[in-house]
């Protein structure tokens, strides 16, 4: 069991152990409904104390930190999977696709579909550049061998 002095913080922030634990808890459960009161209980703090300490530690409220993590996970899934946007929204803990689209647009400045199209276009251009580089390298090698 951890010593109380390692759990307490005199600065109004979460101690490193609590911060690490609560962030791991959040990341492991992003697809679930995450209530601040449950996170506070996991840290053995009142809801208000936890919220203040979390914000003081991270610069963000617990809700905003969770939202940002959900958007980051959504971006990874949008760019790297064939899941539908509805599936991605559910996987990331948004209550429905409309809420997911709204929060994503607010965060990224474009809706998830536009963001996905941009990622696909970027990957396609990157592949074309890689092919062009390989072709150029082969031409240089052939030219050098002549």
mmCIF file of N, CA and C in Angstrom:
data_model
loop_
_atom_site.group_PDB
_atom_site.id
_atom_site.type_symbol
_atom_site.label_atom_id
_atom_site.label_comp_id
_atom_site.label_asym_id
_atom_site.label_seq_id
_atom_site.Cartn_x
_atom_site.Cartn_y
_atom_site.Cartn_z
ATOM 1 N N UNK A 1 0.839 -1.177 0.000
ATOM 2 C CA UNK A 1 0.000 0.000 0.000
ATOM 3 C C UNK A 1 0.885 1.240 0.000
ATOM 4 N N UNK A 2 0.479 2.255 -0.737
ATOM 5 C CA UNK A 2 1.256 3.482 -0.834
ATOM 6 C C UNK A 2 1.190 4.244 0.483
ATOM 7 N N UNK A 3 2.270 4.921 0.792
ATOM 8 C CA UNK A 3 2.300 5.752 1.989
ATOM 9 C C UNK A 3 1.460 6.994 1.762
ATOM 10 N N UNK A 4 0.724 7.446 2.782
ATOM 11 C CA UNK A 4 -0.135 8.621 2.642
ATOM 12 C C UNK A 4 0.613 9.846 2.136
ATOM 13 N N UNK A 5 1.878 10.010 2.540
ATOM 14 C CA UNK A 5 2.606 11.198 2.090
ATOM 15 C C UNK A 5 2.852 11.179 0.582
ATOM 16 N N UNK A 6 2.815 9.989 -0.029
ATOM 17 C CA UNK A 6 2.978 9.899 -1.475
ATOM 18 C C UNK A 6 1.672 10.184 -2.209
ATOM 19 N N UNK A 7 0.557 10.074 -1.516
ATOM 20 C CA UNK A 7 -0.739 10.332 -2.129
ATOM 21 C C UNK A 7 -1.174 11.778 -1.951
ATOM 22 N N UNK A 8 -0.726 12.383 -0.887
ATOM 23 C CA UNK A 8 -1.142 13.754 -0.604
ATOM 24 C C UNK A 8 -0.296 14.730 -1.404
ATOM 25 N N UNK A 9 -0.894 15.844 -1.725
ATOM 26 C CA UNK A 9 -0.172 16.901 -2.407
ATOM 27 C C UNK A 9 -0.466 18.204 -1.692
ATOM 28 N N UNK A 10 0.578 18.885 -1.321
ATOM 29 C CA UNK A 10 0.400 20.160 -0.625
ATOM 30 C C UNK A 10 0.302 21.314 -1.608
ATOM 31 N N UNK A 11 0.477 21.040 -2.888
ATOM 32 C CA UNK A 11 0.466 22.108 -3.892
ATOM 33 C C UNK A 11 -0.894 22.295 -4.542
ATOM 34 N N UNK A 12 -1.864 21.465 -4.205
ATOM 35 C CA UNK A 12 -3.171 21.550 -4.849
ATOM 36 C C UNK A 12 -3.230 20.801 -6.162
ATOM 37 N N UNK A 13 -2.175 20.062 -6.473
ATOM 38 C CA UNK A 13 -2.147 19.255 -7.691
ATOM 39 C C UNK A 13 -2.251 17.782 -7.305
ATOM 40 N N UNK A 14 -2.437 16.936 -8.291
ATOM 41 C CA UNK A 14 -2.409 15.497 -8.038
ATOM 42 C C UNK A 14 -0.955 15.067 -7.907
ATOM 43 N N UNK A 15 -0.676 14.179 -6.993
ATOM 44 C CA UNK A 15 0.671 13.623 -6.928
ATOM 45 C C UNK A 15 0.886 12.781 -8.188
ATOM 46 N N UNK A 16 2.134 12.526 -8.509
ATOM 47 C CA UNK A 16 2.467 11.807 -9.745
ATOM 48 C C UNK A 16 1.783 10.443 -9.807
ATOM 49 N N UNK A 17 1.707 9.761 -8.669
ATOM 50 C CA UNK A 17 1.089 8.430 -8.635
ATOM 51 C C UNK A 17 -0.391 8.508 -8.997
ATOM 52 N N UNK A 18 -1.100 9.454 -8.411
ATOM 53 C CA UNK A 18 -2.530 9.603 -8.714
ATOM 54 C C UNK A 18 -2.741 10.055 -10.153
ATOM 55 N N UNK A 19 -1.927 10.987 -10.603
ATOM 56 C CA UNK A 19 -2.075 11.456 -11.984
ATOM 57 C C UNK A 19 -1.897 10.300 -12.964
ATOM 58 N N UNK A 20 -0.845 9.527 -12.783
ATOM 59 C CA UNK A 20 -0.577 8.380 -13.662
ATOM 60 C C UNK A 20 -1.728 7.373 -13.603
ATOM 61 N N UNK A 21 -2.190 7.073 -12.386
ATOM 62 C CA UNK A 21 -3.257 6.092 -12.204
ATOM 63 C C UNK A 21 -4.552 6.543 -12.869
ATOM 64 N N UNK A 22 -4.942 7.800 -12.660
ATOM 65 C CA UNK A 22 -6.220 8.264 -13.205
ATOM 66 C C UNK A 22 -6.145 8.386 -14.729
ATOM 67 N N UNK A 23 -5.007 8.787 -15.267
ATOM 68 C CA UNK A 23 -4.868 8.860 -16.726
ATOM 69 C C UNK A 23 -4.932 7.467 -17.346
ATOM 70 N N UNK A 24 -4.291 6.493 -16.711
ATOM 71 C CA UNK A 24 -4.368 5.116 -17.201
ATOM 72 C C UNK A 24 -5.801 4.602 -17.145
ATOM 73 N N UNK A 25 -6.496 4.917 -16.068
ATOM 74 C CA UNK A 25 -7.896 4.521 -15.915
ATOM 75 C C UNK A 25 -8.746 5.121 -17.035
ATOM 76 N N UNK A 26 -8.546 6.390 -17.307
ATOM 77 C CA UNK A 26 -9.297 7.063 -18.374
ATOM 78 C C UNK A 26 -8.994 6.416 -19.719
ATOM 79 N N UNK A 27 -7.713 6.265 -20.049
ATOM 80 C CA UNK A 27 -7.334 5.725 -21.356
ATOM 81 C C UNK A 27 -7.822 4.295 -21.550
ATOM 82 N N UNK A 28 -7.849 3.521 -20.483
ATOM 83 C CA UNK A 28 -8.321 2.137 -20.568
ATOM 84 C C UNK A 28 -9.832 2.055 -20.744
ATOM 85 N N UNK A 29 -10.540 3.146 -20.453
ATOM 86 C CA UNK A 29 -12.002 3.127 -20.488
ATOM 87 C C UNK A 29 -12.600 4.228 -21.356
ATOM 88 N N UNK A 30 -11.858 4.701 -22.360
ATOM 89 C CA UNK A 30 -12.355 5.806 -23.191
ATOM 90 C C UNK A 30 -13.682 5.489 -23.862
ATOM 91 N N UNK A 31 -13.915 4.244 -24.181
ATOM 92 C CA UNK A 31 -15.149 3.861 -24.847
ATOM 93 C C UNK A 31 -16.351 3.795 -23.924
ATOM 94 N N UNK A 32 -16.110 3.941 -22.651
ATOM 95 C CA UNK A 32 -17.176 3.854 -21.651
ATOM 96 C C UNK A 32 -17.598 5.247 -21.198
ATOM 97 N N UNK A 33 -18.697 5.277 -20.482
ATOM 98 C CA UNK A 33 -19.129 6.525 -19.860
ATOM 99 C C UNK A 33 -18.214 6.772 -18.665
ATOM 100 N N UNK A 34 -17.478 7.850 -18.696
ATOM 101 C CA UNK A 34 -16.550 8.170 -17.615
ATOM 102 C C UNK A 34 -17.106 9.324 -16.799
ATOM 103 N N UNK A 35 -17.401 9.059 -15.555
ATOM 104 C CA UNK A 35 -17.942 10.085 -14.668
ATOM 105 C C UNK A 35 -16.826 10.612 -13.775
ATOM 106 N N UNK A 36 -16.772 11.916 -13.636
ATOM 107 C CA UNK A 36 -15.739 12.543 -12.816
ATOM 108 C C UNK A 36 -15.801 12.029 -11.382
ATOM 109 N N UNK A 37 -16.990 11.790 -10.875
ATOM 110 C CA UNK A 37 -17.120 11.297 -9.498
ATOM 111 C C UNK A 37 -16.431 9.944 -9.333
ATOM 112 N N UNK A 38 -16.494 9.095 -10.355
ATOM 113 C CA UNK A 38 -15.830 7.784 -10.290
ATOM 114 C C UNK A 38 -14.311 7.941 -10.319
ATOM 115 N N UNK A 39 -13.829 8.874 -11.124
ATOM 116 C CA UNK A 39 -12.387 9.138 -11.168
ATOM 117 C C UNK A 39 -11.917 9.687 -9.824
ATOM 118 N N UNK A 40 -12.724 10.558 -9.241
ATOM 119 C CA UNK A 40 -12.397 11.124 -7.929
ATOM 120 C C UNK A 40 -12.330 10.021 -6.876
ATOM 121 N N UNK A 41 -13.294 9.111 -6.917
ATOM 122 C CA UNK A 41 -13.299 7.990 -5.958
ATOM 123 C C UNK A 41 -12.045 7.132 -6.114
ATOM 124 N N UNK A 42 -11.641 6.908 -7.366
ATOM 125 C CA UNK A 42 -10.440 6.109 -7.615
ATOM 126 C C UNK A 42 -9.202 6.768 -7.009
ATOM 127 N N UNK A 43 -9.243 8.082 -6.886
ATOM 128 C CA UNK A 43 -8.133 8.836 -6.279
ATOM 129 C C UNK A 43 -8.355 9.105 -4.798
ATOM 130 N N UNK A 44 -9.460 8.609 -4.256
ATOM 131 C CA UNK A 44 -9.818 8.831 -2.848
ATOM 132 C C UNK A 44 -9.922 10.320 -2.528
ATOM 133 N N UNK A 45 -10.551 11.062 -3.452
ATOM 134 C CA UNK A 45 -10.753 12.500 -3.270
ATOM 135 C C UNK A 45 -12.217 12.830 -3.505
ATOM 136 N N UNK A 46 -12.643 13.962 -2.984
ATOM 137 C CA UNK A 46 -13.992 14.427 -3.306
ATOM 138 C C UNK A 46 -14.002 14.877 -4.765
ATOM 139 N N UNK A 47 -15.188 14.937 -5.346
ATOM 140 C CA UNK A 47 -15.310 15.348 -6.745
ATOM 141 C C UNK A 47 -14.706 16.735 -6.961
ATOM 142 N N UNK A 48 -15.037 17.672 -6.093
ATOM 143 C CA UNK A 48 -14.556 19.046 -6.283
ATOM 144 C C UNK A 48 -13.044 19.148 -6.086
ATOM 145 N N UNK A 49 -12.515 18.465 -5.066
ATOM 146 C CA UNK A 49 -11.063 18.489 -4.846
ATOM 147 C C UNK A 49 -10.348 17.848 -6.028
ATOM 148 N N UNK A 50 -10.848 16.706 -6.478
ATOM 149 C CA UNK A 50 -10.241 16.028 -7.622
ATOM 150 C C UNK A 50 -10.253 16.924 -8.853
ATOM 151 N N UNK A 51 -11.394 17.534 -9.146
ATOM 152 C CA UNK A 51 -11.504 18.384 -10.339
ATOM 153 C C UNK A 51 -10.513 19.539 -10.292
ATOM 154 N N UNK A 52 -10.406 20.187 -9.140
ATOM 155 C CA UNK A 52 -9.450 21.297 -8.994
ATOM 156 C C UNK A 52 -8.014 20.804 -9.133
ATOM 157 N N UNK A 53 -7.703 19.698 -8.470
ATOM 158 C CA UNK A 53 -6.339 19.163 -8.512
ATOM 159 C C UNK A 53 -5.978 18.686 -9.916
ATOM 160 N N UNK A 54 -6.925 18.044 -10.592
ATOM 161 C CA UNK A 54 -6.672 17.564 -11.950
ATOM 162 C C UNK A 54 -6.383 18.744 -12.875
ATOM 163 N N UNK A 55 -7.209 19.775 -12.792
ATOM 164 C CA UNK A 55 -7.010 20.950 -13.646
ATOM 165 C C UNK A 55 -5.698 21.651 -13.314
ATOM 166 N N UNK A 56 -5.365 21.721 -12.048
ATOM 167 C CA UNK A 56 -4.111 22.341 -11.642
ATOM 168 C C UNK A 56 -2.913 21.543 -12.159
ATOM 169 N N UNK A 57 -3.051 20.233 -12.215
ATOM 170 C CA UNK A 57 -1.975 19.352 -12.666
ATOM 171 C C UNK A 57 -1.830 19.352 -14.184
ATOM 172 N N UNK A 58 -2.948 19.261 -14.893
ATOM 173 C CA UNK A 58 -2.907 19.077 -16.352
ATOM 174 C C UNK A 58 -3.185 20.344 -17.144
ATOM 175 N N UNK A 59 -3.777 21.329 -16.498
ATOM 176 C CA UNK A 59 -4.182 22.539 -17.213
ATOM 177 C C UNK A 59 -5.548 22.412 -17.857
ATOM 178 N N UNK A 60 -6.163 21.241 -17.720
ATOM 179 C CA UNK A 60 -7.476 20.980 -18.311
ATOM 180 C C UNK A 60 -8.399 20.377 -17.262
ATOM 181 N N UNK A 61 -9.686 20.630 -17.410
ATOM 182 C CA UNK A 61 -10.649 19.952 -16.543
ATOM 183 C C UNK A 61 -10.644 18.462 -16.898
ATOM 184 N N UNK A 62 -11.090 17.605 -15.991
ATOM 185 C CA UNK A 62 -11.150 16.178 -16.330
ATOM 186 C C UNK A 62 -11.974 15.915 -17.595
ATOM 187 N N UNK A 63 -13.124 16.573 -17.734
ATOM 188 C CA UNK A 63 -13.981 16.386 -18.913
ATOM 189 C C UNK A 63 -13.245 16.774 -20.194
ATOM 190 N N UNK A 64 -12.542 17.915 -20.176
ATOM 191 C CA UNK A 64 -11.825 18.366 -21.375
ATOM 192 C C UNK A 64 -10.666 17.423 -21.692
ATOM 193 N N UNK A 65 -9.964 16.936 -20.678
ATOM 194 C CA UNK A 65 -8.862 16.004 -20.918
ATOM 195 C C UNK A 65 -9.397 14.719 -21.550
ATOM 196 N N UNK A 66 -10.519 14.233 -21.028
ATOM 197 C CA UNK A 66 -11.152 13.033 -21.583
ATOM 198 C C UNK A 66 -11.561 13.286 -23.030
ATOM 199 N N UNK A 67 -12.200 14.413 -23.283
ATOM 200 C CA UNK A 67 -12.630 14.751 -24.648
ATOM 201 C C UNK A 67 -11.443 14.756 -25.612
ATOM 202 N N UNK A 68 -10.353 15.369 -25.203
ATOM 203 C CA UNK A 68 -9.167 15.426 -26.069
ATOM 204 C C UNK A 68 -8.599 14.036 -26.336
ATOM 205 N N UNK A 69 -8.589 13.188 -25.323
ATOM 206 C CA UNK A 69 -8.097 11.820 -25.518
ATOM 207 C C UNK A 69 -9.010 11.051 -26.467
ATOM 208 N N UNK A 70 -10.314 11.261 -26.345
ATOM 209 C CA UNK A 70 -11.261 10.597 -27.250
ATOM 210 C C UNK A 70 -11.051 11.061 -28.688
ATOM 211 N N UNK A 71 -10.824 12.341 -28.879
ATOM 212 C CA UNK A 71 -10.579 12.868 -30.229
ATOM 213 C C UNK A 71 -9.273 12.299 -30.780
ATOM 214 N N UNK A 72 -8.236 12.220 -29.954
ATOM 215 C CA UNK A 72 -6.963 11.655 -30.417
ATOM 216 C C UNK A 72 -7.132 10.197 -30.834
ATOM 217 N N UNK A 73 -7.853 9.429 -30.028
ATOM 218 C CA UNK A 73 -8.092 8.026 -30.393
ATOM 219 C C UNK A 73 -8.913 7.952 -31.681
ATOM 220 N N UNK A 74 -9.904 8.819 -31.811
ATOM 221 C CA UNK A 74 -10.724 8.840 -33.024
ATOM 222 C C UNK A 74 -9.859 9.128 -34.246
ATOM 223 N N UNK A 75 -8.931 10.059 -34.131
ATOM 224 C CA UNK A 75 -8.053 10.388 -35.258
ATOM 225 C C UNK A 75 -7.213 9.185 -35.671
ATOM 226 N N UNK A 76 -6.718 8.445 -34.691
ATOM 227 C CA UNK A 76 -5.942 7.237 -34.991
ATOM 228 C C UNK A 76 -6.821 6.227 -35.722
ATOM 229 N N UNK A 77 -8.045 6.032 -35.241
ATOM 230 C CA UNK A 77 -8.955 5.065 -35.868
ATOM 231 C C UNK A 77 -9.415 5.528 -37.246
ATOM 232 N N UNK A 78 -9.675 6.813 -37.402
ATOM 233 C CA UNK A 78 -10.099 7.334 -38.705
ATOM 234 C C UNK A 78 -8.988 7.119 -39.725
ATOM 235 N N UNK A 79 -7.766 7.429 -39.344
ATOM 236 C CA UNK A 79 -6.637 7.338 -40.270
ATOM 237 C C UNK A 79 -6.185 5.905 -40.516
ATOM 238 N N UNK A 80 -6.367 5.033 -39.531
ATOM 239 C CA UNK A 80 -5.771 3.713 -39.648
ATOM 240 C C UNK A 80 -6.721 2.545 -39.684
ATOM 241 N N UNK A 81 -8.011 2.806 -39.855
ATOM 242 C CA UNK A 81 -8.948 1.685 -39.890
ATOM 243 C C UNK A 81 -10.028 1.946 -40.934
ATOM 244 N N UNK A 82 -10.781 0.915 -41.193
ATOM 245 C CA UNK A 82 -11.893 1.020 -42.133
ATOM 246 C C UNK A 82 -13.228 1.111 -41.387
ATOM 247 N N UNK A 83 -13.164 1.326 -40.077
ATOM 248 C CA UNK A 83 -14.392 1.435 -39.294
ATOM 249 C C UNK A 83 -15.223 2.618 -39.772
ATOM 250 N N UNK A 84 -16.532 2.480 -39.676
ATOM 251 C CA UNK A 84 -17.405 3.604 -40.012
ATOM 252 C C UNK A 84 -17.248 4.679 -38.942
ATOM 253 N N UNK A 85 -17.643 5.887 -39.276
ATOM 254 C CA UNK A 85 -17.559 6.971 -38.301
ATOM 255 C C UNK A 85 -18.466 6.711 -37.106
ATOM 256 N N UNK A 86 -19.591 6.050 -37.340
ATOM 257 C CA UNK A 86 -20.477 5.677 -36.235
ATOM 258 C C UNK A 86 -19.756 4.725 -35.289
ATOM 259 N N UNK A 87 -19.085 3.716 -35.850
ATOM 260 C CA UNK A 87 -18.342 2.759 -35.028
ATOM 261 C C UNK A 87 -17.216 3.454 -34.264
ATOM 262 N N UNK A 88 -16.527 4.359 -34.934
ATOM 263 C CA UNK A 88 -15.427 5.079 -34.290
ATOM 264 C C UNK A 88 -15.953 5.930 -33.146
ATOM 265 N N UNK A 89 -17.045 6.622 -33.377
ATOM 266 C CA UNK A 89 -17.645 7.427 -32.315
ATOM 267 C C UNK A 89 -17.994 6.583 -31.103
ATOM 268 N N UNK A 90 -18.592 5.418 -31.347
ATOM 269 C CA UNK A 90 -18.951 4.521 -30.240
ATOM 270 C C UNK A 90 -17.703 3.992 -29.543
ATOM 271 N N UNK A 91 -16.721 3.598 -30.328
ATOM 272 C CA UNK A 91 -15.465 3.066 -29.788
ATOM 273 C C UNK A 91 -14.759 4.085 -28.891
ATOM 274 N N UNK A 92 -14.951 5.352 -29.203
ATOM 275 C CA UNK A 92 -14.275 6.426 -28.462
ATOM 276 C C UNK A 92 -15.135 7.022 -27.361
ATOM 277 N N UNK A 93 -16.316 6.466 -27.136
ATOM 278 C CA UNK A 93 -17.127 6.875 -25.997
ATOM 279 C C UNK A 93 -18.101 8.013 -26.238
ATOM 280 N N UNK A 94 -18.332 8.368 -27.498
ATOM 281 C CA UNK A 94 -19.325 9.402 -27.781
ATOM 282 C C UNK A 94 -20.700 8.749 -27.833
ATOM 283 N N UNK A 95 -21.719 9.462 -27.358
ATOM 284 C CA UNK A 95 -23.047 8.858 -27.217
ATOM 285 C C UNK A 95 -23.698 8.552 -28.566
ATOM 286 N N UNK A 96 -23.400 9.334 -29.597
ATOM 287 C CA UNK A 96 -23.922 9.063 -30.939
ATOM 288 C C UNK A 96 -23.055 9.787 -31.964
ATOM 289 N N UNK A 97 -23.313 9.506 -33.251
ATOM 290 C CA UNK A 97 -22.466 10.085 -34.289
ATOM 291 C C UNK A 97 -22.603 11.603 -34.362
ATOM 292 N N UNK A 98 -23.787 12.127 -34.098
ATOM 293 C CA UNK A 98 -23.974 13.583 -34.145
ATOM 294 C C UNK A 98 -23.092 14.269 -33.098
ATOM 295 N N UNK A 99 -23.078 13.713 -31.898
ATOM 296 C CA UNK A 99 -22.236 14.286 -30.838
ATOM 297 C C UNK A 99 -20.758 14.141 -31.199
ATOM 298 N N UNK A 100 -20.381 12.977 -31.710
ATOM 299 C CA UNK A 100 -19.005 12.746 -32.144
ATOM 300 C C UNK A 100 -18.608 13.763 -33.209
ATOM 301 N N UNK A 101 -19.438 13.922 -34.233
ATOM 302 C CA UNK A 101 -19.128 14.866 -35.314
ATOM 303 C C UNK A 101 -19.013 16.290 -34.792
ATOM 304 N N UNK A 102 -19.917 16.665 -33.901
ATOM 305 C CA UNK A 102 -19.889 18.015 -33.335
ATOM 306 C C UNK A 102 -18.598 18.253 -32.548
ATOM 307 N N UNK A 103 -18.248 17.324 -31.680
ATOM 308 C CA UNK A 103 -17.054 17.488 -30.849
ATOM 309 C C UNK A 103 -15.782 17.430 -31.694
ATOM 310 N N UNK A 104 -15.763 16.555 -32.691
ATOM 311 C CA UNK A 104 -14.599 16.443 -33.569
ATOM 312 C C UNK A 104 -14.425 17.737 -34.361
ATOM 313 N N UNK A 105 -15.517 18.243 -34.917
ATOM 314 C CA UNK A 105 -15.467 19.487 -35.698
ATOM 315 C C UNK A 105 -15.011 20.650 -34.837
ATOM 316 N N UNK A 106 -15.495 20.706 -33.630
ATOM 317 C CA UNK A 106 -15.106 21.774 -32.710
ATOM 318 C C UNK A 106 -13.608 21.702 -32.400
ATOM 319 N N UNK A 107 -13.094 20.507 -32.288
ATOM 320 C CA UNK A 107 -11.682 20.313 -31.960
ATOM 321 C C UNK A 107 -10.763 20.511 -33.164
ATOM 322 N N UNK A 108 -11.144 19.948 -34.299
ATOM 323 C CA UNK A 108 -10.247 19.893 -35.459
ATOM 324 C C UNK A 108 -10.570 20.897 -36.559
ATOM 325 N N UNK A 109 -11.714 21.548 -36.457
ATOM 326 C CA UNK A 109 -12.078 22.549 -37.457
ATOM 327 C C UNK A 109 -12.736 21.985 -38.699
ATOM 328 N N UNK A 110 -12.809 20.669 -38.793
ATOM 329 C CA UNK A 110 -13.500 19.993 -39.901
ATOM 330 C C UNK A 110 -14.213 18.781 -39.331
ATOM 331 N N UNK A 111 -15.239 18.303 -40.051
ATOM 332 C CA UNK A 111 -15.952 17.123 -39.565
ATOM 333 C C UNK A 111 -15.108 15.868 -39.803
ATOM 334 N N UNK A 112 -15.439 14.766 -39.147
ATOM 335 C CA UNK A 112 -14.622 13.553 -39.263
ATOM 336 C C UNK A 112 -14.501 13.019 -40.692
ATOM 337 N N UNK A 113 -15.565 13.138 -41.487
ATOM 338 C CA UNK A 113 -15.502 12.644 -42.865
ATOM 339 C C UNK A 113 -14.491 13.448 -43.681
ATOM 340 N N UNK A 114 -14.527 14.759 -43.552
ATOM 341 C CA UNK A 114 -13.562 15.602 -44.264
ATOM 342 C C UNK A 114 -12.149 15.288 -43.797
ATOM 343 N N UNK A 115 -11.981 15.108 -42.495
ATOM 344 C CA UNK A 115 -10.663 14.786 -41.951
ATOM 345 C C UNK A 115 -10.166 13.461 -42.527
ATOM 346 N N UNK A 116 -11.059 12.464 -42.623
ATOM 347 C CA UNK A 116 -10.688 11.161 -43.193
ATOM 348 C C UNK A 116 -10.267 11.317 -44.654
ATOM 349 N N UNK A 117 -11.042 12.077 -45.429
ATOM 350 C CA UNK A 117 -10.692 12.282 -46.840
ATOM 351 C C UNK A 117 -9.336 12.959 -46.979
ATOM 352 N N UNK A 118 -9.066 13.933 -46.131
ATOM 353 C CA UNK A 118 -7.765 14.609 -46.169
ATOM 354 C C UNK A 118 -6.641 13.643 -45.837
ATOM 355 N N UNK A 119 -6.853 12.771 -44.868
ATOM 356 C CA UNK A 119 -5.837 11.785 -44.504
ATOM 357 C C UNK A 119 -5.587 10.814 -45.653
ATOM 358 N N UNK A 120 -6.661 10.375 -46.299
ATOM 359 C CA UNK A 120 -6.514 9.460 -47.435
ATOM 360 C C UNK A 120 -5.777 10.134 -48.581
ATOM 361 N N UNK A 121 -6.131 11.388 -48.845
ATOM 362 C CA UNK A 121 -5.469 12.140 -49.917
ATOM 363 C C UNK A 121 -3.985 12.332 -49.587
ATOM 364 N N UNK A 122 -3.684 12.649 -48.340
ATOM 365 C CA UNK A 122 -2.302 12.834 -47.906
ATOM 366 C C UNK A 122 -1.509 11.535 -48.070
ATOM 367 N N UNK A 123 -2.090 10.408 -47.630
ATOM 368 C CA UNK A 123 -1.401 9.120 -47.770
ATOM 369 C C UNK A 123 -1.170 8.768 -49.232
ATOM 370 N N UNK A 124 -2.170 9.066 -50.078
ATOM 371 C CA UNK A 124 -2.035 8.794 -51.507
ATOM 372 C C UNK A 124 -0.894 9.629 -52.094
ATOM 373 N N UNK A 125 -0.836 10.902 -51.748
ATOM 374 C CA UNK A 125 0.238 11.768 -52.238
ATOM 375 C C UNK A 125 1.589 11.303 -51.722
ATOM 376 N N UNK A 126 1.642 10.877 -50.483
ATOM 377 C CA UNK A 126 2.883 10.386 -49.902
ATOM 378 C C UNK A 126 3.362 9.141 -50.640
ATOM 379 N N UNK A 127 2.439 8.220 -50.950
ATOM 380 C CA UNK A 127 2.800 7.021 -51.701
ATOM 381 C C UNK A 127 3.331 7.381 -53.081
ATOM 382 N N UNK A 128 2.679 8.342 -53.739
ATOM 383 C CA UNK A 128 3.147 8.768 -55.062
ATOM 384 C C UNK A 128 4.556 9.348 -54.970
ATOM 385 N N UNK A 129 4.817 10.112 -53.920
ATOM 386 C CA UNK A 129 6.150 10.684 -53.740
ATOM 387 C C UNK A 129 7.177 9.590 -53.480
ATOM 388 N N UNK A 130 6.806 8.574 -52.704
ATOM 389 C CA UNK A 130 7.723 7.473 -52.421
ATOM 390 C C UNK A 130 8.025 6.694 -53.695
ATOM 391 N N UNK A 131 6.998 6.470 -54.511
ATOM 392 C CA UNK A 131 7.196 5.770 -55.783
ATOM 393 C C UNK A 131 8.094 6.594 -56.688
ATOM 394 N N UNK A 132 7.847 7.897 -56.754
ATOM 395 C CA UNK A 132 8.671 8.777 -57.584
ATOM 396 C C UNK A 132 10.117 8.763 -57.099
ATOM 397 N N UNK A 133 10.324 8.737 -55.789
ATOM 398 C CA UNK A 133 11.676 8.709 -55.234
ATOM 399 C C UNK A 133 12.366 7.408 -55.595
ATOM 400 N N UNK A 134 11.651 6.288 -55.480
ATOM 401 C CA UNK A 134 12.222 4.991 -55.844
ATOM 402 C C UNK A 134 12.564 4.982 -57.325
ATOM 403 N N UNK A 135 11.648 5.442 -58.172
ATOM 404 C CA UNK A 135 11.908 5.479 -59.613
ATOM 405 C C UNK A 135 13.104 6.366 -59.927
ATOM 406 N N UNK A 136 13.203 7.512 -59.253
ATOM 407 C CA UNK A 136 14.322 8.417 -59.465
ATOM 408 C C UNK A 136 15.624 7.747 -59.042
ATOM 409 N N UNK A 137 15.606 7.068 -57.887
ATOM 410 C CA UNK A 137 16.804 6.384 -57.393
ATOM 411 C C UNK A 137 17.239 5.299 -58.360
ATOM 412 N N UNK A 138 16.295 4.547 -58.907
ATOM 413 C CA UNK A 138 16.625 3.499 -59.872
ATOM 414 C C UNK A 138 17.223 4.106 -61.132
ATOM 415 N N UNK A 139 16.689 5.242 -61.569
ATOM 416 C CA UNK A 139 17.211 5.923 -62.753
ATOM 417 C C UNK A 139 18.635 6.396 -62.496
ATOM 418 N N UNK A 140 18.881 6.961 -61.323
ATOM 419 C CA UNK A 140 20.223 7.437 -60.977
ATOM 420 C C UNK A 140 21.191 6.268 -60.934
ATOM 421 N N UNK A 141 20.775 5.155 -60.356
ATOM 422 C CA UNK A 141 21.639 3.976 -60.280
ATOM 423 C C UNK A 141 21.945 3.469 -61.682
ATOM 424 N N UNK A 142 20.923 3.393 -62.535
ATOM 425 C CA UNK A 142 21.133 2.933 -63.909
ATOM 426 C C UNK A 142 22.050 3.892 -64.661
ATOM 427 N N UNK A 143 21.863 5.190 -64.468
ATOM 428 C CA UNK A 143 22.677 6.196 -65.132
ATOM 429 C C UNK A 143 24.127 6.093 -64.661
ATOM 430 N N UNK A 144 24.310 5.871 -63.359
ATOM 431 C CA UNK A 144 25.658 5.764 -62.793
ATOM 432 C C UNK A 144 26.359 4.517 -63.300
ATOM 433 N N UNK A 145 25.604 3.463 -63.527
ATOM 434 C CA UNK A 145 26.184 2.205 -63.984
ATOM 435 C C UNK A 145 26.590 2.273 -65.450
ATOM 436 N N UNK A 146 26.024 3.199 -66.190
ATOM 437 C CA UNK A 146 26.326 3.307 -67.632
ATOM 438 C C UNK A 146 27.706 3.828 -67.880
#
